[in-house]
PDB file of C-alpha atoms in Angstrom:
ATOM      1  CA  MET L   1     147.558  96.465  21.049  1.00 41.00           C
ATOM      2  CA  ALA L   2     144.220  97.092  21.780  1.00 42.00           C
ATOM      3  CA  LEU L   3     144.549  94.906  24.921  1.00 41.00           C
ATOM      4  CA  ARG L   4     147.366  96.949  26.145  1.00 45.00           C
ATOM      5  CA  LEU L   5     145.274 100.000  25.565  1.00 38.00           C
ATOM      6  CA  GLY L   6     142.206  98.812  27.238  1.00 43.00           C
ATOM      7  CA  ARG L   7     144.713  98.093  30.272  1.00 43.00           C
ATOM      8  CA  ARG L   8     145.828 101.503  30.072  1.00 43.00           C
ATOM      9  CA  LEU L   9     142.849 103.073  30.445  1.00 41.00           C
ATOM     10  CA  LEU L  10     141.520 100.632  33.155  1.00 55.00           C
ATOM     11  CA  SER L  11     144.463 101.480  35.459  1.00 77.00           C
ATOM     12  CA  ALA L  12     144.090 103.260  38.466  1.00 87.00           C
ATOM     13  CA  PRO L  13     145.362 106.754  38.289  1.00 91.00           C
ATOM     14  CA  SER L  14     148.192 108.098  40.192  1.00 93.00           C
ATOM     15  CA  VAL L  15     147.960 111.331  42.438  1.00 93.00           C
ATOM     16  CA  LYS L  16     150.619 113.633  41.951  1.00 92.00           C
ATOM     17  CA  ASP L  17     149.699 116.399  44.236  1.00 91.00           C
ATOM     18  CA  TYR L  18     147.689 116.782  47.491  1.00 88.00           C
ATOM     19  CA  ALA L  19     145.102 119.207  45.878  1.00 88.00           C
ATOM     20  CA  THR L  20     143.880 115.946  43.708  1.00 90.00           C
ATOM     21  CA  TYR L  21     144.061 113.823  46.764  1.00 91.00           C
ATOM     22  CA  GLU L  22     141.717 116.486  48.527  1.00 87.00           C
ATOM     23  CA  ALA L  23     139.240 116.773  45.660  1.00 87.00           C
ATOM     24  CA  MET L  24     138.333 112.888  46.049  1.00 88.00           C
ATOM     25  CA  LYS L  25     137.174 113.407  49.614  1.00 85.00           C
ATOM     26  CA  THR L  26     134.400 115.482  48.441  1.00 81.00           C
ATOM     27  CA  SER L  27     133.510 113.491  45.156  1.00 82.00           C
ATOM     28  CA  LYS L  28     130.463 111.168  45.076  1.00 81.00           C
ATOM     29  CA  VAL L  29     132.136 108.234  45.030  1.00 86.00           C
ATOM     30  CA  PRO L  30     131.293 105.698  48.089  1.00 88.00           C
ATOM     31  CA  MET L  31     134.784 104.942  48.856  1.00 90.00           C
ATOM     32  CA  MET L  32     138.166 105.774  48.015  1.00 93.00           C
ATOM     33  CA  VAL L  33     141.004 102.999  48.086  1.00 96.00           C
ATOM     34  CA  GLY L  34     144.553 103.879  47.718  1.00 95.00           C
ATOM     35  CA  PHE L  35     147.620 102.164  46.852  1.00 96.00           C
ATOM     36  CA  TYR L  36     150.882 103.642  48.549  1.00 96.00           C
ATOM     37  CA  THR L  37     154.064 103.229  47.089  1.00 94.00           C
ATOM     38  CA  GLY L  38     157.745 104.641  47.248  1.00 91.00           C
ATOM     39  CA  HIS L  39     160.291 105.356  44.795  1.00 88.00           C
ATOM     40  CA  PHE L  40     162.489 102.788  45.673  1.00 88.00           C
ATOM     41  CA  SER L  41     160.188 100.095  46.728  1.00 90.00           C
ATOM     42  CA  LEU L  42     160.517  96.880  44.898  1.00 92.00           C
ATOM     43  CA  ALA L  43     157.613  95.599  46.473  1.00 92.00           C
ATOM     44  CA  SER L  44     155.258  98.207  45.546  1.00 91.00           C
ATOM     45  CA  LYS L  45     156.120  97.526  41.717  1.00 92.00           C
ATOM     46  CA  MET L  46     155.774  93.695  42.219  1.00 93.00           C
ATOM     47  CA  HIS L  47     152.081  93.864  43.605  1.00 94.00           C
ATOM     48  CA  SER L  48     150.981  96.838  41.574  1.00 93.00           C
ATOM     49  CA  GLU L  49     149.236  94.583  39.042  1.00 93.00           C
ATOM     50  CA  GLN L  50     147.666  92.672  41.878  1.00 93.00           C
ATOM     51  CA  PHE L  51     146.056  95.723  43.118  1.00 95.00           C
ATOM     52  CA  GLU L  52     144.938  96.865  39.588  1.00 94.00           C
ATOM     53  CA  ALA L  53     142.978  93.318  39.064  1.00 93.00           C
ATOM     54  CA  VAL L  54     141.169  94.336  42.356  1.00 94.00           C
ATOM     55  CA  ALA L  55     140.275  97.761  41.347  1.00 93.00           C
ATOM     56  CA  ALA L  56     138.757  96.239  38.189  1.00 91.00           C
ATOM     57  CA  SER L  57     136.276  94.211  40.558  1.00 91.00           C
ATOM     58  CA  TYR L  58     134.947  97.525  42.303  1.00 92.00           C
ATOM     59  CA  PRO L  59     133.741  99.798  39.685  1.00 90.00           C
ATOM     60  CA  ARG L  60     131.639 102.138  42.139  1.00 88.00           C
ATOM     61  CA  ALA L  61     134.958 102.680  44.245  1.00 91.00           C
ATOM     62  CA  LYS L  62     137.352 105.505  43.589  1.00 93.00           C
ATOM     63  CA  PHE L  63     140.967 103.599  43.161  1.00 96.00           C
ATOM     64  CA  TYR L  64     144.192 105.273  42.856  1.00 96.00           C
ATOM     65  CA  LYS L  65     147.886 105.113  43.294  1.00 96.00           C
ATOM     66  CA  CYS L  66     149.947 107.546  45.444  1.00 95.00           C
ATOM     67  CA  ASP L  67     153.697 107.666  46.063  1.00 94.00           C
ATOM     68  CA  VAL L  68     154.572 108.576  49.465  1.00 92.00           C
ATOM     69  CA  ASP L  69     157.844 110.613  48.155  1.00 89.00           C
ATOM     70  CA  ASP L  70     155.816 112.597  45.823  1.00 91.00           C
ATOM     71  CA  VAL L  71     152.696 113.552  47.872  1.00 91.00           C
ATOM     72  CA  PRO L  72     153.888 112.957  51.602  1.00 89.00           C
ATOM     73  CA  LEU L  73     150.934 114.978  53.085  1.00 87.00           C
ATOM     74  CA  ALA L  74     148.471 112.657  51.428  1.00 89.00           C
ATOM     75  CA  ALA L  75     150.326 109.877  53.085  1.00 89.00           C
ATOM     76  CA  TYR L  76     150.386 111.334  56.501  1.00 86.00           C
ATOM     77  CA  ASP L  77     146.473 112.228  55.915  1.00 86.00           C
ATOM     78  CA  SER L  78     146.245 108.280  55.428  1.00 89.00           C
ATOM     79  CA  GLU L  79     148.437 107.491  58.211  1.00 86.00           C
ATOM     80  CA  VAL L  80     150.399 105.260  56.102  1.00 90.00           C
ATOM     81  CA  VAL L  81     153.502 103.460  57.902  1.00 86.00           C
ATOM     82  CA  ASP L  82     155.165 101.202  55.162  1.00 89.00           C
ATOM     83  CA  VAL L  83     154.968 100.639  51.510  1.00 92.00           C
ATOM     84  CA  PRO L  84     153.443  99.131  49.906  1.00 94.00           C
ATOM     85  CA  GLY L  85     150.142  99.646  51.734  1.00 94.00           C
ATOM     86  CA  VAL L  86     146.527 100.169  50.963  1.00 96.00           C
ATOM     87  CA  VAL L  87     144.105 102.569  52.589  1.00 95.00           C
ATOM     88  CA  ILE L  88     140.529 102.288  52.286  1.00 95.00           C
ATOM     89  CA  MET L  89     138.351 105.661  52.932  1.00 92.00           C
ATOM     90  CA  PRO L  90     134.498 104.946  53.046  1.00 91.00           C
ATOM     91  CA  LEU L  91     132.623 108.247  52.121  1.00 86.00           C
ATOM     92  CA  GLY L  92     128.873 107.700  51.989  1.00 82.00           C
ATOM     93  CA  LEU L  93     126.708 106.189  54.942  1.00 87.00           C
ATOM     94  CA  LYS L  94     126.887 103.690  57.115  1.00 88.00           C
ATOM     95  CA  PRO L  95     123.978 101.307  57.186  1.00 89.00           C
ATOM     96  CA  ASP L  96     122.549 102.950  60.277  1.00 87.00           C
ATOM     97  CA  GLY L  97     122.328 106.134  58.415  1.00 85.00           C
ATOM     98  CA  SER L  98     125.302 107.954  60.068  1.00 85.00           C
ATOM     99  CA  PRO L  99     128.103 109.543  58.253  1.00 84.00           C
ATOM    100  CA  TYR L 100     131.437 107.670  58.137  1.00 85.00           C
ATOM    101  CA  ASP L 101     134.683 109.388  59.491  1.00 81.00           C
ATOM    102  CA  LYS L 102     138.058 109.203  59.721  1.00 79.00           C
ATOM    103  CA  THR L 103     138.022 106.758  62.680  1.00 82.00           C
ATOM    104  CA  ASP L 104     136.385 104.231  59.723  1.00 88.00           C
ATOM    105  CA  MET L 105     139.322 104.432  57.759  1.00 90.00           C
ATOM    106  CA  VAL L 106     141.210 101.381  57.421  1.00 93.00           C
ATOM    107  CA  VAL L 107     144.886 101.096  57.020  1.00 93.00           C
ATOM    108  CA  VAL L 108     146.479  97.705  55.695  1.00 94.00           C
ATOM    109  CA  SER L 109     150.011  97.505  56.191  1.00 92.00           C
ATOM    110  CA  PRO L 110     152.452  94.645  55.557  1.00 92.00           C
ATOM    111  CA  GLU L 111     152.754  92.490  58.713  1.00 88.00           C
ATOM    112  CA  LEU L 112     156.209  90.768  59.293  1.00 86.00           C
ATOM    113  CA  GLY L 113     157.466  91.888  55.888  1.00 85.00           C
ATOM    114  CA  ARG L 114     154.731  89.725  54.083  1.00 91.00           C
ATOM    115  CA  TYR L 115     154.007  92.393  51.271  1.00 93.00           C
ATOM    116  CA  ASP L 116     152.392  89.731  49.408  1.00 92.00           C
ATOM    117  CA  GLN L 117     149.375  89.701  51.577  1.00 94.00           C
ATOM    118  CA  VAL L 118     148.772  93.361  51.566  1.00 95.00           C
ATOM    119  CA  VAL L 119     146.450  93.355  48.688  1.00 95.00           C
ATOM    120  CA  SER L 120     144.476  90.319  49.468  1.00 94.00           C
ATOM    121  CA  ARG L 121     143.755  91.859  53.071  1.00 95.00           C
ATOM    122  CA  ALA L 122     142.685  94.846  51.748  1.00 94.00           C
ATOM    123  CA  LYS L 123     140.070  93.143  49.536  1.00 94.00           C
ATOM    124  CA  ALA L 124     138.827  91.224  52.688  1.00 94.00           C
ATOM    125  CA  ALA L 125     138.517  94.446  54.174  1.00 93.00           C
ATOM    126  CA  LEU L 126     136.597  95.902  51.454  1.00 93.00           C
ATOM    127  CA  ASP L 127     134.245  92.912  51.157  1.00 93.00           C
ATOM    128  CA  GLY L 128     133.380  93.786  55.096  1.00 92.00           C
ATOM    129  CA  ILE L 129     132.473  97.448  54.487  1.00 92.00           C
ATOM    130  CA  THR L 130     128.798  98.489  53.386  1.00 90.00           C
ATOM    131  CA  VAL L 131     128.547 102.151  52.171  1.00 88.00           C
ATOM    132  CA  ILE L 132     124.996 103.239  51.341  1.00 86.00           C
ATOM    133  CA  GLU L 133     125.195 106.143  48.875  1.00 75.00           C
ATOM    134  CA  ASP L 134     124.536 109.738  50.250  1.00 69.00           C
ATOM    135  CA  GLU L 135     122.295 111.601  47.926  1.00 68.00           C
ATOM    136  CA  SER L 136     123.117 115.210  49.694  1.00 65.00           C
ATOM    137  CA  GLU L 137     125.969 117.282  48.470  1.00 58.00           C
ATOM    138  CA  PRO L 138     129.375 115.518  49.771  1.00 58.00           C
ATOM    139  CA  GLN L 139     130.746 117.319  52.779  1.00 57.00           C
ATOM    140  CA  PRO L 140     134.474 117.287  54.083  1.00 54.00           C
ATOM    141  CA  TRP L 141     135.183 115.222  57.100  1.00 52.00           C
ATOM    142  CA  GLN L 142     134.586 116.726  60.550  1.00 49.00           C
ATOM    143  CA  PHE L 143     137.480 117.466  62.813  1.00 42.00           C
ATOM    144  CA  ASP L 144     138.707 114.070  64.410  1.00 45.00           C
ATOM    145  CA  PRO L 145     140.126 114.660  67.977  1.00 41.00           C
ATOM    146  CA  ALA L 146     141.448 111.244  67.955  1.00 41.00           C
ATOM    147  CA  THR L 147     144.163 112.069  65.466  1.00 42.00           C
ATOM    148  CA  GLY L 148     143.965 115.881  65.749  1.00 43.00           C
ATOM    149  CA  TRP L 149     143.651 116.412  62.044  1.00 45.00           C
ATOM    150  CA  LEU L 150     141.125 118.882  60.523  1.00 44.00           C
ATOM    151  CA  ASP L 151     139.959 116.268  57.445  1.00 44.00           C
ATOM    152  CA  GLY L 152     139.020 117.635  54.103  1.00 41.00           C
ATOM    153  CA  SER L 153     140.693 120.838  54.812  1.00 42.00           C
ATOM    154  CA  ALA L 154     144.157 122.353  53.303  1.00 44.00           C
ATOM    155  CA  ALA L 155     145.533 122.410  57.124  1.00 59.00           C
ATOM    156  CA  LEU L 156     148.663 121.510  57.633  1.00 73.00           C
ATOM    157  CA  PRO L 157     149.539 118.430  60.092  1.00 79.00           C
ATOM    158  CA  SER L 158     151.318 120.858  62.698  1.00 82.00           C
ATOM    159  CA  ALA L 159     151.968 124.622  63.062  1.00 82.00           C
ATOM    160  CA  GLY L 160     155.701 123.886  62.573  1.00 83.00           C
ATOM    161  CA  SER L 161     155.202 122.308  59.128  1.00 82.00           C
ATOM    162  CA  ALA L 162     154.082 125.873  57.852  1.00 79.00           C
ATOM    163  CA  LEU L 163     158.050 126.400  56.794  1.00 81.00           C
ATOM    164  CA  HIS L 164     158.479 122.943  55.225  1.00 80.00           C
ATOM    165  CA  SER L 165     158.098 124.115  51.517  1.00 74.00           C
ATOM    166  CA  GLU L 166     161.002 126.826  52.239  1.00 77.00           C
ATOM    167  CA  GLY L 167     163.118 124.412  53.971  1.00 79.00           C
ATOM    168  CA  GLU L 168     163.358 126.462  57.274  1.00 83.00           C
ATOM    169  CA  CYS L 169     161.346 123.896  59.166  1.00 87.00           C
ATOM    170  CA  ARG L 170     162.688 121.859  62.154  1.00 87.00           C
ATOM    171  CA  PRO L 171     161.787 118.261  61.871  1.00 89.00           C
ATOM    172  CA  CYS L 172     159.685 116.602  64.769  1.00 88.00           C
ATOM    173  CA  ALA L 173     161.320 113.601  66.683  1.00 85.00           C
ATOM    174  CA  PHE L 174     157.973 111.925  67.347  1.00 84.00           C
ATOM    175  CA  ALA L 175     155.891 112.374  64.067  1.00 82.00           C
ATOM    176  CA  TRP L 176     157.055 108.989  62.523  1.00 79.00           C
ATOM    177  CA  ARG L 177     157.033 107.146  65.693  1.00 79.00           C
ATOM    178  CA  PRO L 178     154.361 104.256  66.083  1.00 75.00           C
ATOM    179  CA  ALA L 179     152.698 106.482  68.921  1.00 78.00           C
ATOM    180  CA  GLY L 180     152.819 109.652  66.986  1.00 80.00           C
ATOM    181  CA  CYS L 181     153.388 113.150  68.335  1.00 85.00           C
ATOM    182  CA  GLU L 182     151.203 114.081  71.211  1.00 83.00           C
ATOM    183  CA  GLY L 183     151.542 117.797  70.204  1.00 81.00           C
ATOM    184  CA  GLY L 184     149.143 116.975  67.151  1.00 81.00           C
ATOM    185  CA  PRO L 185     148.279 120.405  65.024  1.00 81.00           C
ATOM    186  CA  SER L 186     149.830 122.541  67.781  1.00 79.00           C
ATOM    187  CA  CYS L 187     153.496 120.796  67.622  1.00 87.00           C
ATOM    188  CA  ARG L 188     155.971 123.625  66.443  1.00 86.00           C
ATOM    189  CA  PHE L 189     157.853 121.135  64.687  1.00 88.00           C
ATOM    190  CA  CYS L 190     157.467 119.970  61.189  1.00 87.00           C
ATOM    191  CA  HIS L 191     155.577 116.800  60.618  1.00 84.00           C
ATOM    192  CA  LEU L 192     156.207 116.683  56.824  1.00 83.00           C
ATOM    193  CA  CYS L 193     159.835 115.983  56.929  1.00 83.00           C
ATOM    194  CA  ALA L 194     160.820 112.391  56.046  1.00 79.00           C
ATOM    195  CA  PRO L 195     161.799 109.821  58.786  1.00 79.00           C
ATOM    196  CA  GLY L 196     165.558 110.235  59.918  1.00 79.00           C
ATOM    197  CA  GLU L 197     165.540 114.170  58.450  1.00 84.00           C
ATOM    198  CA  LYS L 198     166.261 115.396  62.112  1.00 84.00           C
ATOM    199  CA  ARG L 199     169.589 113.058  62.347  1.00 83.00           C
ATOM    200  CA  ARG L 200     170.433 114.105  58.726  1.00 85.00           C
ATOM    201  CA  ARG L 201     170.626 117.566  59.512  1.00 85.00           C
ATOM    202  CA  ALA L 202     172.332 117.025  62.574  1.00 85.00           C
ATOM    203  CA  ARG L 203     175.018 115.194  60.865  1.00 85.00           C
ATOM    204  CA  GLU L 204     175.307 118.063  58.347  1.00 85.00           C
ATOM    205  CA  ARG L 205     175.639 120.599  60.944  1.00 84.00           C
ATOM    206  CA  LYS L 206     178.601 118.668  62.651  1.00 83.00           C
ATOM    207  CA  VAL L 207     180.154 118.438  59.098  1.00 82.00           C
ATOM    208  CA  VAL L 208     179.902 122.438  58.689  1.00 80.00           C
ATOM    209  CA  ALA L 209     181.197 122.876  62.240  1.00 80.00           C
ATOM    210  CA  ARG L 210     184.047 120.541  61.642  1.00 78.00           C
ATOM    211  CA  GLY L 211     184.973 122.503  58.431  1.00 70.00           C
ATOM    212  CA  ALA L 212     184.874 125.848  60.028  1.00 62.00           C
ATOM    213  CA  CYS L 213     187.532 124.697  62.623  1.00 58.00           C
ATOM    214  CA  THR L 214     190.308 124.652  60.226  1.00 52.00           C
ATOM    215  CA  PRO L 215     194.072 125.955  61.175  1.00 52.00           C
ATOM    216  CA  LEU L 216     194.546 129.730  61.041  1.00 51.00           C
ATOM    217  CA  PRO L 217     196.462 130.569  58.182  1.00 51.00           C
ATOM    218  CA  ALA L 218     200.327 132.228  58.785  1.00 51.00           C
ATOM    219  CA  GLN L 219     199.601 135.264  57.379  1.00 50.00           C
ATOM    220  CA  ILE L 220     197.178 136.225  60.292  1.00 54.00           C
ATOM    221  CA  PRO L 221     199.569 137.303  62.843  1.00 52.00           C
ATOM    222  CA  GLY L 222     201.277 139.587  60.223  1.00 55.00           C
ATOM    223  CA  GLN L 223     197.713 141.170  59.651  1.00 54.00           C
ATOM    224  CA  LEU L 224     197.587 141.981  63.532  1.00 51.00           C
ATOM    225  CA  GLY L 225     200.674 143.799  63.234  1.00 53.00           C
ATOM    226  CA  GLY L 226     202.826 141.717  65.363  1.00 52.00           C
ATOM    227  CA  ASP L 227     201.043 142.866  68.498  1.00 58.00           C
ATOM    228  CA  ARG L 228     201.429 139.841  71.065  1.00 57.00           C
ATOM    229  CA  ARG L 229     198.688 140.965  73.281  1.00 61.00           C
ATOM    230  CA  GLN L 230     195.820 141.019  70.306  1.00 59.00           C
ATOM    231  CA  LEU L 231     197.398 137.614  69.231  1.00 52.00           C
ATOM    232  CA  ARG L 232     196.585 136.356  72.835  1.00 57.00           C
ATOM    233  CA  GLN L 233     193.161 137.736  72.831  1.00 59.00           C
ATOM    234  CA  ALA L 234     192.336 136.478  69.132  1.00 56.00           C
ATOM    235  CA  SER L 235     192.543 132.801  70.218  1.00 56.00           C
ATOM    236  CA  PRO L 236     194.538 130.172  71.908  1.00 57.00           C
ATOM    237  CA  SER L 237     196.339 128.955  68.706  1.00 54.00           C
ATOM    238  CA  LEU L 238     197.356 132.478  67.785  1.00 51.00           C
ATOM    239  CA  ALA L 239     198.780 132.577  71.725  1.00 53.00           C
ATOM    240  CA  ARG L 240     200.892 129.892  71.069  1.00 57.00           C
ATOM    241  CA  HIS L 241     202.341 131.562  68.021  1.00 52.00           C
ATOM    242  CA  ALA L 242     202.635 134.852  69.997  1.00 50.00           C
ATOM    243  CA  ARG L 243     204.656 132.912  72.764  1.00 55.00           C
ATOM    244  CA  ASN L 244     206.972 131.217  70.282  1.00 55.00           C
ATOM    245  CA  SER L 245     207.744 134.840  68.637  1.00 51.00           C
ATOM    246  CA  SER L 246     208.413 136.616  72.072  1.00 49.00           C
ATOM    247  CA  GLY L 247     212.113 135.977  71.519  1.00 49.00           C
ATOM    248  CA  ARG L 248     212.554 134.319  74.971  1.00 51.00           C
ATOM    249  CA  PRO L 249     215.616 131.883  75.057  1.00 48.00           C
ATOM    250  CA  GLY L 250     214.747 128.513  73.292  1.00 47.00           C
ATOM    251  CA  SER L 251     212.082 130.022  71.590  1.00 47.00           C
ATOM    252  CA  ALA L 252     211.661 130.225  67.716  1.00 49.00           C
ATOM    253  CA  GLY L 253     212.136 133.858  67.768  1.00 48.00           C
ATOM    254  CA  ALA L 254     214.955 134.008  69.918  1.00 47.00           C
ATOM    255  CA  ARG L 255     216.839 131.269  68.054  1.00 49.00           C
ATOM    256  CA  ALA L 256     216.064 133.696  64.611  1.00 47.00           C
ATOM    257  CA  GLU L 257     217.461 136.641  66.646  1.00 47.00           C
ATOM    258  CA  THR L 258     220.694 134.912  67.276  1.00 48.00           C
ATOM    259  CA  ARG L 259     221.237 134.351  63.646  1.00 49.00           C
ATOM    260  CA  GLY L 260     220.465 137.851  62.734  1.00 49.00           C
ATOM    261  CA  GLU L 261     217.368 136.774  60.869  1.00 51.00           C
ATOM    262  CA  PRO L 262     213.822 138.388  61.347  1.00 52.00           C
ATOM    263  CA  ALA L 263     211.662 136.442  63.789  1.00 48.00           C
TER     264      ALA L 263
END
C-alpha cells in the first residue's frame, strides 16, 4: 500500500488545460518535459510507466503528461505530430549565457512506428542538453519568426481560430500537414480543429443537402390552388405534375375527366 502511494505521489502530473501549460513556461524549472498521449492510443498507455521511470531520474526538470484530445492548443504549441511523443523545452540559459527559445525545443516522435523507442530517444536527448539556471525572473519566450507563434502568450495559432470554441470556425486544410500552414497567425482558417475535420464537415453538409432534396408532398399542388402557371414556376417536378393534370389526351387528368372523376 505504501509503495503504491509513493508511486502515485512521484508520478508526472497531467495537464488538463492550456493555462496550466502556459504557467509552467514562466516557472523556475530549468526544463519542461512533456509526454503527449491520446484517448485511444494504446502505445501511450503501454509506455507511460517507462516515461515515469525517466522522470524519477531528473528531479530538477518539470515532467508532465498531456492528452492531445483534452488540450489541443498545448499539442499545437509543442508541435506534436504523433502520439506517444515527448517534447523537451529548455527554459534556462545556454552554456554561453544566451536564453533558450522555441528553436531549441526538441520533439521526439515515433519513427516508422517504433513507439517503444520514443522514451529512450527522449532520454538521450535530455542527456545532451545543458541548462544553466537563470537567477532573474523567468520571462516568456519571445516571438519566433520560424514558427510564427507568439510564445508564452495566450495568442491563438491563427486569426481564424477565434471562433473555434463556438463551433463557428472554418478548419484549415494545411495546419496538420508536415509543412504546416504558410499563413501562420494571419491565416483566416482555424488551426485548432482536429485532422480530417474539414472533410468531416463537408460530408455532413452533403448528408444535410441530400436530406433536403426530398420528394414534394402531394398536397402542395392543392395548396397552390391548381394554377398550372404557378406549378411550373415552383419547380420542374411540380411542372410535370401540372402537365399531367392539364387535361390533354393521354394525360392522367384527361383520363379522369373521361370517367367523370375529378382530376
